[in-house]
Coordinates of C-alpha atoms and ligand atoms in Angstrom, one line a residue:
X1 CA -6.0 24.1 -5.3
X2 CA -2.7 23.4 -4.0
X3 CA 0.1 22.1 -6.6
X4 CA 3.6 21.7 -7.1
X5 CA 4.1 23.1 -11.1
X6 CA 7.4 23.1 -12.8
X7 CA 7.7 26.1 -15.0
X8 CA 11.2 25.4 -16.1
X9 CA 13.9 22.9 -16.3
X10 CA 16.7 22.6 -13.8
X11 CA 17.2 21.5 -10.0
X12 CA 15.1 20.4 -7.4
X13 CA 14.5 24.3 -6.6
X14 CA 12.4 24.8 -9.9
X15 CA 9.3 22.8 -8.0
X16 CA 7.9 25.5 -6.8
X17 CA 3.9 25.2 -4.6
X18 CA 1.5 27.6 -6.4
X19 CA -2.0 28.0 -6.0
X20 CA -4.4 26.6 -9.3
X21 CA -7.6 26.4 -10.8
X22 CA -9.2 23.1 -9.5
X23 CA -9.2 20.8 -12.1
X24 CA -13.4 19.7 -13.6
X25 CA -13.9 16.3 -15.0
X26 CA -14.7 15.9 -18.8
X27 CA -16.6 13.1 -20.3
X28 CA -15.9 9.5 -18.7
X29 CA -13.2 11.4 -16.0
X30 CA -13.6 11.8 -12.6
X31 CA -11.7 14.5 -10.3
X32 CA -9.6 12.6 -7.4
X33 CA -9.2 14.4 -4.4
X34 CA -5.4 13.4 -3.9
X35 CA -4.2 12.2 0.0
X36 CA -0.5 11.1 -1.3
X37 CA 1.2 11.2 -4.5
X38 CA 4.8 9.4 -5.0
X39 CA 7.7 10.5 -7.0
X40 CA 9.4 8.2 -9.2
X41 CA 12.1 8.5 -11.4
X42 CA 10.4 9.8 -14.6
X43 CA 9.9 13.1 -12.7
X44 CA 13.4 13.7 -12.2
X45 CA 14.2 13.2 -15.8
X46 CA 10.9 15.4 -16.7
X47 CA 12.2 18.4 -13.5
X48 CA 15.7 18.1 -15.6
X49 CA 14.3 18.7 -19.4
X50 CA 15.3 14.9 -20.2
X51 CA 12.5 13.2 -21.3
X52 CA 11.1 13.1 -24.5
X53 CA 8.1 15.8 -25.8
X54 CA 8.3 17.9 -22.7
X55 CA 5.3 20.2 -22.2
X56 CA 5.2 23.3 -20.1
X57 CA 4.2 24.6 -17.2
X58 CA 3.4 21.2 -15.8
X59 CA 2.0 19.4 -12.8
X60 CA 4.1 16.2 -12.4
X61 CA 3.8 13.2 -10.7
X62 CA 2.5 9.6 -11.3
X63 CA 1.9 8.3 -8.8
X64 CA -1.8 8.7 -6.3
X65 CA -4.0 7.4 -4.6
X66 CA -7.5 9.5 -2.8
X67 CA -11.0 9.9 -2.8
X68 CA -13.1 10.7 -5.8
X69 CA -14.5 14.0 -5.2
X70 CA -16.7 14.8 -9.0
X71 CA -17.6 12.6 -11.7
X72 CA -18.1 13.7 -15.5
X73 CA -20.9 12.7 -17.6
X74 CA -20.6 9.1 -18.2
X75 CA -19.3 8.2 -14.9
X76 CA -21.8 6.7 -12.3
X77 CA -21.8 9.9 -9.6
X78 CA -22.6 6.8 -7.2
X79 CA -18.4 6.6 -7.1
X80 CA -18.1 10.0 -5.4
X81 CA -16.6 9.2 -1.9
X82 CA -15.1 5.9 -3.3
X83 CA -10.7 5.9 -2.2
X84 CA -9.2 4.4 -5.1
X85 CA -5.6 4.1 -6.5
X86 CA -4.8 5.1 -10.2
X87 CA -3.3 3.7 -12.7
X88 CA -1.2 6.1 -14.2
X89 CA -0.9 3.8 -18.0
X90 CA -3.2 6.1 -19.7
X91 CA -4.9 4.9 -23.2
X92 CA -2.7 1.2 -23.0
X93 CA -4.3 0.3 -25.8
X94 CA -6.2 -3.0 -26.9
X95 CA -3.3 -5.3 -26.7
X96 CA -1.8 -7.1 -23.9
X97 CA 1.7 -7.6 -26.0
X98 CA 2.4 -3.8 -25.8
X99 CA 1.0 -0.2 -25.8
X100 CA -0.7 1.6 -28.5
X101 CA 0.2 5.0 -30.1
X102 CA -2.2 6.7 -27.9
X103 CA -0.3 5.6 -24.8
X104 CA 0.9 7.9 -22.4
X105 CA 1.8 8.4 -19.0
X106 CA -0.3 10.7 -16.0
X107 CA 1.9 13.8 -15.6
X108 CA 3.1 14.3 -18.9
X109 CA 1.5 15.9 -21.0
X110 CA -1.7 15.9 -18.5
X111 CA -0.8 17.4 -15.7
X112 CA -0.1 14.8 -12.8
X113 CA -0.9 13.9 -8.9
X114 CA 1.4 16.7 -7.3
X115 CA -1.3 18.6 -6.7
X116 CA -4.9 18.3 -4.2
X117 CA -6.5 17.6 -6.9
X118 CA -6.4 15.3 -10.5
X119 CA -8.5 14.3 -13.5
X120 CA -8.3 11.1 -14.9
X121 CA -10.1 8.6 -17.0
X122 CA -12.8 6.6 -15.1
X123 CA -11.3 3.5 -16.3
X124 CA -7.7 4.1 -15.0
X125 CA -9.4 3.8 -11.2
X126 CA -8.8 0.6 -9.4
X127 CA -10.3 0.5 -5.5
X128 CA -7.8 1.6 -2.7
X129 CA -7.3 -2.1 -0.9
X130 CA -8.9 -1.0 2.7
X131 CA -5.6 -2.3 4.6
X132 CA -3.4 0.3 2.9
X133 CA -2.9 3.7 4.2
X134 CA -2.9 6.1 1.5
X135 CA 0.7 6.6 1.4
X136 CA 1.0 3.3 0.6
X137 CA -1.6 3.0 -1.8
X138 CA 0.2 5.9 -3.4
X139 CA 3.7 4.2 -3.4
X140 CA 2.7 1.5 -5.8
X141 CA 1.1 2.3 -9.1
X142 CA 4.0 3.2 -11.6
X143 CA 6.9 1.1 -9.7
X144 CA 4.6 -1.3 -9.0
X145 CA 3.1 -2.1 -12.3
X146 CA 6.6 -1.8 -13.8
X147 CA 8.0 -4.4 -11.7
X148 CA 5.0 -6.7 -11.9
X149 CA 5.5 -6.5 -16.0
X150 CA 9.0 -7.7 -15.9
X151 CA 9.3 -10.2 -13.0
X152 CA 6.1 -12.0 -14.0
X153 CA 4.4 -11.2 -17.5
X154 CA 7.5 -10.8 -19.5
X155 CA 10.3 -13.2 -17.2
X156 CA 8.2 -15.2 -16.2
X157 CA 10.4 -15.7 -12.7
X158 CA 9.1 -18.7 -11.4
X159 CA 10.0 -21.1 -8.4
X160 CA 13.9 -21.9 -8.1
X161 CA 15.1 -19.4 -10.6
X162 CA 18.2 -17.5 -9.2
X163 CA 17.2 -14.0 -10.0
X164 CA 19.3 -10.5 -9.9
X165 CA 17.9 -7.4 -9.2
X166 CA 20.1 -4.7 -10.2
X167 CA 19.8 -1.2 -8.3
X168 CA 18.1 -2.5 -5.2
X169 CA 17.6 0.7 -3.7
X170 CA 15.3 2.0 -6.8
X171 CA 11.6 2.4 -6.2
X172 CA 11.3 -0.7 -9.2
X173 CA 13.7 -2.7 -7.9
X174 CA 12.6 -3.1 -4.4
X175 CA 8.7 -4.1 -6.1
X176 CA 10.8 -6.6 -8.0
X177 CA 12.8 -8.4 -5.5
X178 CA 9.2 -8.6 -3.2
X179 CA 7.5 -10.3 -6.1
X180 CA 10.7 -12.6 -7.6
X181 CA 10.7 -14.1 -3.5
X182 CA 6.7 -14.5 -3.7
X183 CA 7.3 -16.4 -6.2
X184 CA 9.9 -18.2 -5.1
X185 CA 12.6 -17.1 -6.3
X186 CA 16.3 -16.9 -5.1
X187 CA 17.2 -13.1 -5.1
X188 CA 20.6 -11.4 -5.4
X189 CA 20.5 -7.6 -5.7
X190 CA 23.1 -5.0 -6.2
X191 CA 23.6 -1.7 -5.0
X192 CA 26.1 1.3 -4.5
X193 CA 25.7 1.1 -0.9
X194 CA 26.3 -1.7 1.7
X195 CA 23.9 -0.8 3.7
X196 CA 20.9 -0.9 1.3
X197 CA 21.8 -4.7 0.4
X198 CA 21.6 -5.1 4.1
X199 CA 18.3 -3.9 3.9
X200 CA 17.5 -6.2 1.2
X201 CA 18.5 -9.2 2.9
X202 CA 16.0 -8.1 5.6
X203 CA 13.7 -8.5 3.0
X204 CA 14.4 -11.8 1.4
X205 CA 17.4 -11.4 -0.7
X206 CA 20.1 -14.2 -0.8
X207 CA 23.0 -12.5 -0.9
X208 CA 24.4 -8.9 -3.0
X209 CA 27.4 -7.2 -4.7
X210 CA 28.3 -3.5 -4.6
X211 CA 28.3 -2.5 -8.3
X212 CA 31.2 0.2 -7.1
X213 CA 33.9 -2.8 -6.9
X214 CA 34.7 -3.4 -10.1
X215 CA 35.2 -7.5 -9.8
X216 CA 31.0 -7.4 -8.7
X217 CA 30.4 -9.8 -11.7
X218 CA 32.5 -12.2 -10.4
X219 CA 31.7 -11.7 -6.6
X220 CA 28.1 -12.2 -7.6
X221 CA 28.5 -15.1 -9.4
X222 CA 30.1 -17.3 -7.0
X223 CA 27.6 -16.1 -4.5
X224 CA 24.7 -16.8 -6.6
X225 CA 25.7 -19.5 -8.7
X226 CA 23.7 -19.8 -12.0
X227 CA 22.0 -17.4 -13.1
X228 CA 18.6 -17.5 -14.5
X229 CA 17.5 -13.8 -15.1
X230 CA 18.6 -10.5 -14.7
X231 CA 15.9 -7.3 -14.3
X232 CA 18.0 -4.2 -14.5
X233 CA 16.7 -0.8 -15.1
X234 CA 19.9 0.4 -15.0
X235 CA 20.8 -0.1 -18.7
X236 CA 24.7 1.0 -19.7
X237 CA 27.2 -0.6 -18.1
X238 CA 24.8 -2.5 -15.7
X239 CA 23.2 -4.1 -19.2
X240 CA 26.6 -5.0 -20.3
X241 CA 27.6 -6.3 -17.3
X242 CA 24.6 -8.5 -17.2
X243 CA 25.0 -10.3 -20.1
X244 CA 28.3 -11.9 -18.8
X245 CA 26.4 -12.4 -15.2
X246 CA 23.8 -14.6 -17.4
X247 CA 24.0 -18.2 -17.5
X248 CA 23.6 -19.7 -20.7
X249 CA 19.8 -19.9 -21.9
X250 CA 19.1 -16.9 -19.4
X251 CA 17.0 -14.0 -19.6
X252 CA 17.4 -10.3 -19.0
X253 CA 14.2 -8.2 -18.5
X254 CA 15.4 -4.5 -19.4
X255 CA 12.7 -1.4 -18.1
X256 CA 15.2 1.4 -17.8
X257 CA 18.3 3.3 -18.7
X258 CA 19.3 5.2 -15.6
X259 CA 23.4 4.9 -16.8
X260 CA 22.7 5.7 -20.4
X261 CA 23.4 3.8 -23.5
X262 CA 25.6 0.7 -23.8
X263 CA 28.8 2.1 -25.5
X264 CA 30.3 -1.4 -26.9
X265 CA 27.4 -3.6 -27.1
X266 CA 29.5 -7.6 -27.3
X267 CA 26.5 -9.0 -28.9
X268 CA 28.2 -12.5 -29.7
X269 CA 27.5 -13.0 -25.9
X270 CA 23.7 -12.6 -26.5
X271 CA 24.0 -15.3 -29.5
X272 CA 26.2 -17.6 -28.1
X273 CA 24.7 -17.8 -24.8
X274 CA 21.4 -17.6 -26.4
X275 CA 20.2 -15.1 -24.3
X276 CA 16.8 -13.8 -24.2
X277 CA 16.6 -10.0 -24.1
X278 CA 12.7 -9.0 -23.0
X279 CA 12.2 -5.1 -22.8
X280 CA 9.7 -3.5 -20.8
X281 CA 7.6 -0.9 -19.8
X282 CA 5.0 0.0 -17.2
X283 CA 2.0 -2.6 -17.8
X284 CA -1.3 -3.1 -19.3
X285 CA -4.9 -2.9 -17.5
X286 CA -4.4 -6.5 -16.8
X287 CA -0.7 -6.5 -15.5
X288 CA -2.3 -3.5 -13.2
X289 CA -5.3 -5.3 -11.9
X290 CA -3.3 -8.2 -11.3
X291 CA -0.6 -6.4 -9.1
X292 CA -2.7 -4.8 -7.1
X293 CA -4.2 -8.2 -6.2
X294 CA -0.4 -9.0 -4.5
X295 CA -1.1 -6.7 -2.3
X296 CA -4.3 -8.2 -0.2
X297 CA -4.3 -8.5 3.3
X298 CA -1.9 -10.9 4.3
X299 CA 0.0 -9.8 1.0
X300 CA 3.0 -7.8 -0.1
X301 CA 3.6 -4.2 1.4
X302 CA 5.4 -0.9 -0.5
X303 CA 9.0 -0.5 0.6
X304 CA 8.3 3.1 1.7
X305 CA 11.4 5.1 1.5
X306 CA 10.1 8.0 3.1
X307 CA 7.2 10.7 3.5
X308 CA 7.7 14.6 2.6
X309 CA 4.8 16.9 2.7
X310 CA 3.6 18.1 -0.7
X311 CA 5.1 21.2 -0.2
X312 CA 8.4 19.2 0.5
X313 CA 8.9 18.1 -2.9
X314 CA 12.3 19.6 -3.6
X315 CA 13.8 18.3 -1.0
X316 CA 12.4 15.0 -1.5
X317 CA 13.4 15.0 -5.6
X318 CA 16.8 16.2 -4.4
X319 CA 17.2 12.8 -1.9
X320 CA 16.3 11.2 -5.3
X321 CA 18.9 12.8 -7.2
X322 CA 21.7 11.9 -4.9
X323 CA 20.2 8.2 -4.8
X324 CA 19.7 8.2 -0.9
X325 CA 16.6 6.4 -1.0
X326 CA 15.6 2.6 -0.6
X327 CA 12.1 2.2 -2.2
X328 CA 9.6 4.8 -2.4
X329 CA 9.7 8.3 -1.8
X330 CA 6.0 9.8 -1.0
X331 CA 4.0 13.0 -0.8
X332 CA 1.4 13.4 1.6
X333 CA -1.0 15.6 0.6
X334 CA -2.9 17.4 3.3
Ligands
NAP1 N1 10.0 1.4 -18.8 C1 9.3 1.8 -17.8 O1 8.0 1.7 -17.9 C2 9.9 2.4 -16.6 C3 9.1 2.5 -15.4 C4 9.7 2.9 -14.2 C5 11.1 3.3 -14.3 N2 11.7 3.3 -15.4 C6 13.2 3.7 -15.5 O2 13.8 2.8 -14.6 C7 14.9 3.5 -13.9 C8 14.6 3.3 -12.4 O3 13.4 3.9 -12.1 P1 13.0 4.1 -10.5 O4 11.9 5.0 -10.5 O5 13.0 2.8 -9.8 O6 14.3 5.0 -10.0 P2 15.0 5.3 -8.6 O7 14.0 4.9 -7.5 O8 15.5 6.7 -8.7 O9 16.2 4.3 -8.6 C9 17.3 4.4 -9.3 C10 18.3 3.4 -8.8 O10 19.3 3.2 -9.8 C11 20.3 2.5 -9.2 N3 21.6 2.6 -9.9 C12 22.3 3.7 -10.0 N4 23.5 3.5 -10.6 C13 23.5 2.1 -10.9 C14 24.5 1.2 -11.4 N5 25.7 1.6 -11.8 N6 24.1 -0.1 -11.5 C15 22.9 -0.5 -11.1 N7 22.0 0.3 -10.5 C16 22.3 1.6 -10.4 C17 20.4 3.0 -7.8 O11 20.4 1.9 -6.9 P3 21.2 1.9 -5.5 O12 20.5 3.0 -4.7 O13 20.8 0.5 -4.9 O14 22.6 2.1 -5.7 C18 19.2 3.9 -7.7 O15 18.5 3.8 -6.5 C19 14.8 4.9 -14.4 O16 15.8 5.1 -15.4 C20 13.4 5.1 -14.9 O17 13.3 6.1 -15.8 C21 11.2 2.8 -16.6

């Protein structure tokens, strides 16, 4: 099969196409025949050696969504032909509150959904809703889930908040501010460019701040007014920033780091303001299940960035890398 594998750590240039050994389906894993993967930003940091327990050569990716093509033993073979999504939350564990040890994500270490062809476990299969095109279908797992986590299961956004969104133009971020206005939400987003919180007004949002002017705390606030939670996934000085955004009794829903570390953590604002700081990450099968159900046929649609052929990858992790994107970058897989 066809597959983009990264050998080495480094640029966009070290995802090179290659030809593989098609992948066979052990016990309770079916082989999906992929028609569009999705990159998100986990295989940046994987493509530039920083993410933790890196394993190499490697297929990334995610993100998928395709046809079942062969079934292991303990599958029902009845499922061959069936166009699902996956969810890429692999062993989630038994409780809803959080992960297990044996959690992990599809595409590191297993090889991932760059590629014609995957394995994965039976039970991270979910049907493709029929009013998706695959590249949709594709766009939503990992972002999707992600955002579902902290805007509804750990926020708990709910009608009448005033939400931020930090980072609009992220693949997370744009999920978020679709399911914070389904719920009713008022939105304010930030963003380094103008012209992406133009495009999020088109899609609901209230208002926005460039984070580049450095007053964006203030600007934002008199815009928005109160405000009742924050989900950033920028971390650093976007964190930092946030807590000062944050009415009293707020709540900031934290699923990334993109900036780094916060250098000078003022955590008397977290006490005094009694702030509620709720981390999170990707979602369990329940958060999953019940995401995809947004997504019915009168329901929410992927922000879809744009669509490079699998073979395209480079080019489409370097328009990542220089943040040109607003939502999801796909891979169509031919
Ligand atoms: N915990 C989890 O389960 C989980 C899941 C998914 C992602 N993540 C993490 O979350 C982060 C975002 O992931 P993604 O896939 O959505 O990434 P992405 O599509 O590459 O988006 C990253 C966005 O970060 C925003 N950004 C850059 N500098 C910023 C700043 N100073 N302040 C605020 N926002 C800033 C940019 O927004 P603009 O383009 O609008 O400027 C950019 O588009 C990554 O660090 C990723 O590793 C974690």
């Amino acid at each position: 099969m066809k597959a983009i594998v990264l050998r080495s750590t480094g640029g966009p240039e070290t995802l090179a196409l290659e030809e593989m050994p098609e992948p066979v389906p052990g016990v309770g894993e079916v082989v999906v025949r992929l028609k569009a993967a999705a990159l998100n930003h986990r295989d940046a940091w994987i493509r530039m050696g920083k993410y933790a327990g890196i394993v190499l050569p490697i297929i990334p990716g995610s993100d998928g969504a395709g046809v079942i093509s062969a079934a292991g033993s303990g599958v029902d073979a009845s499922l061959i032909g069936h166009e699902i999504v996956i969810n890429p939350a692999l062993e989630w564990g038994a409780s809803a509150r959080c992960q297990g040890d044996q959690f992990r994500i599809l595409g590191l270490p297993d090889n991932g959904t760059y590629a014609e062809y995957v394995t994965v476990p039976a039970r991270n299969i979910i049907p493709k809703p029929k009013w998706l095109s695959f590249d949709e279908a594709a766009a939503i797992p990992l972002a999707g889930v992600t955002a579902y986590r902290a805007v509804v299961t750990r926020a708990q956004v709910k009608e009448g908040d005033t939400v931020v969104i930090t980072g609009i133009g992220g693949g997370v971020a744009t999920f978020a501010l679709l399911m914070a206005k389904q719920r009713g939400a008022r939105v304010f987003v930030t963003s380094g460019s103008e012209e992406k919180i133009e495009r999020a007004l088109t899609l609901g949002a209230d208002g926005g701040a460039t984070y580049k002017d450095e007053n964006w705390v203030k600007l934002l606030t008199a815009k928005a007014g109160c405000v009742d939670v924050v989900i950033d996934g920028a971390g650093g000085t976007s964190f930092d920033a946030a807590l000062d955004l944050l009415s009293p009794g707020g709540r900031i829903a934290i699923y990334g780091a993109t900036l780094g570390p916060v250098h000078e953590l003022q955590v008397r604002r977290i006490f005094w303001k009694q702030l509620t700081v709720l981390g999170s990450t990707m979602g369990s099968p329940e958060d999953f299940e019940n995401m995809i159900a947004l997504f019915g046929k009168d329901g929410l649609r992927p922000v879809i960035d744009s669509v490079y052929p699998l073979e395209r990858a480079a080019e489409a992790h370097r328009r990542m890398d220089l943040q040109e994107q607003f939502g999801k970058i796909v891979l169509a897989i031919a």
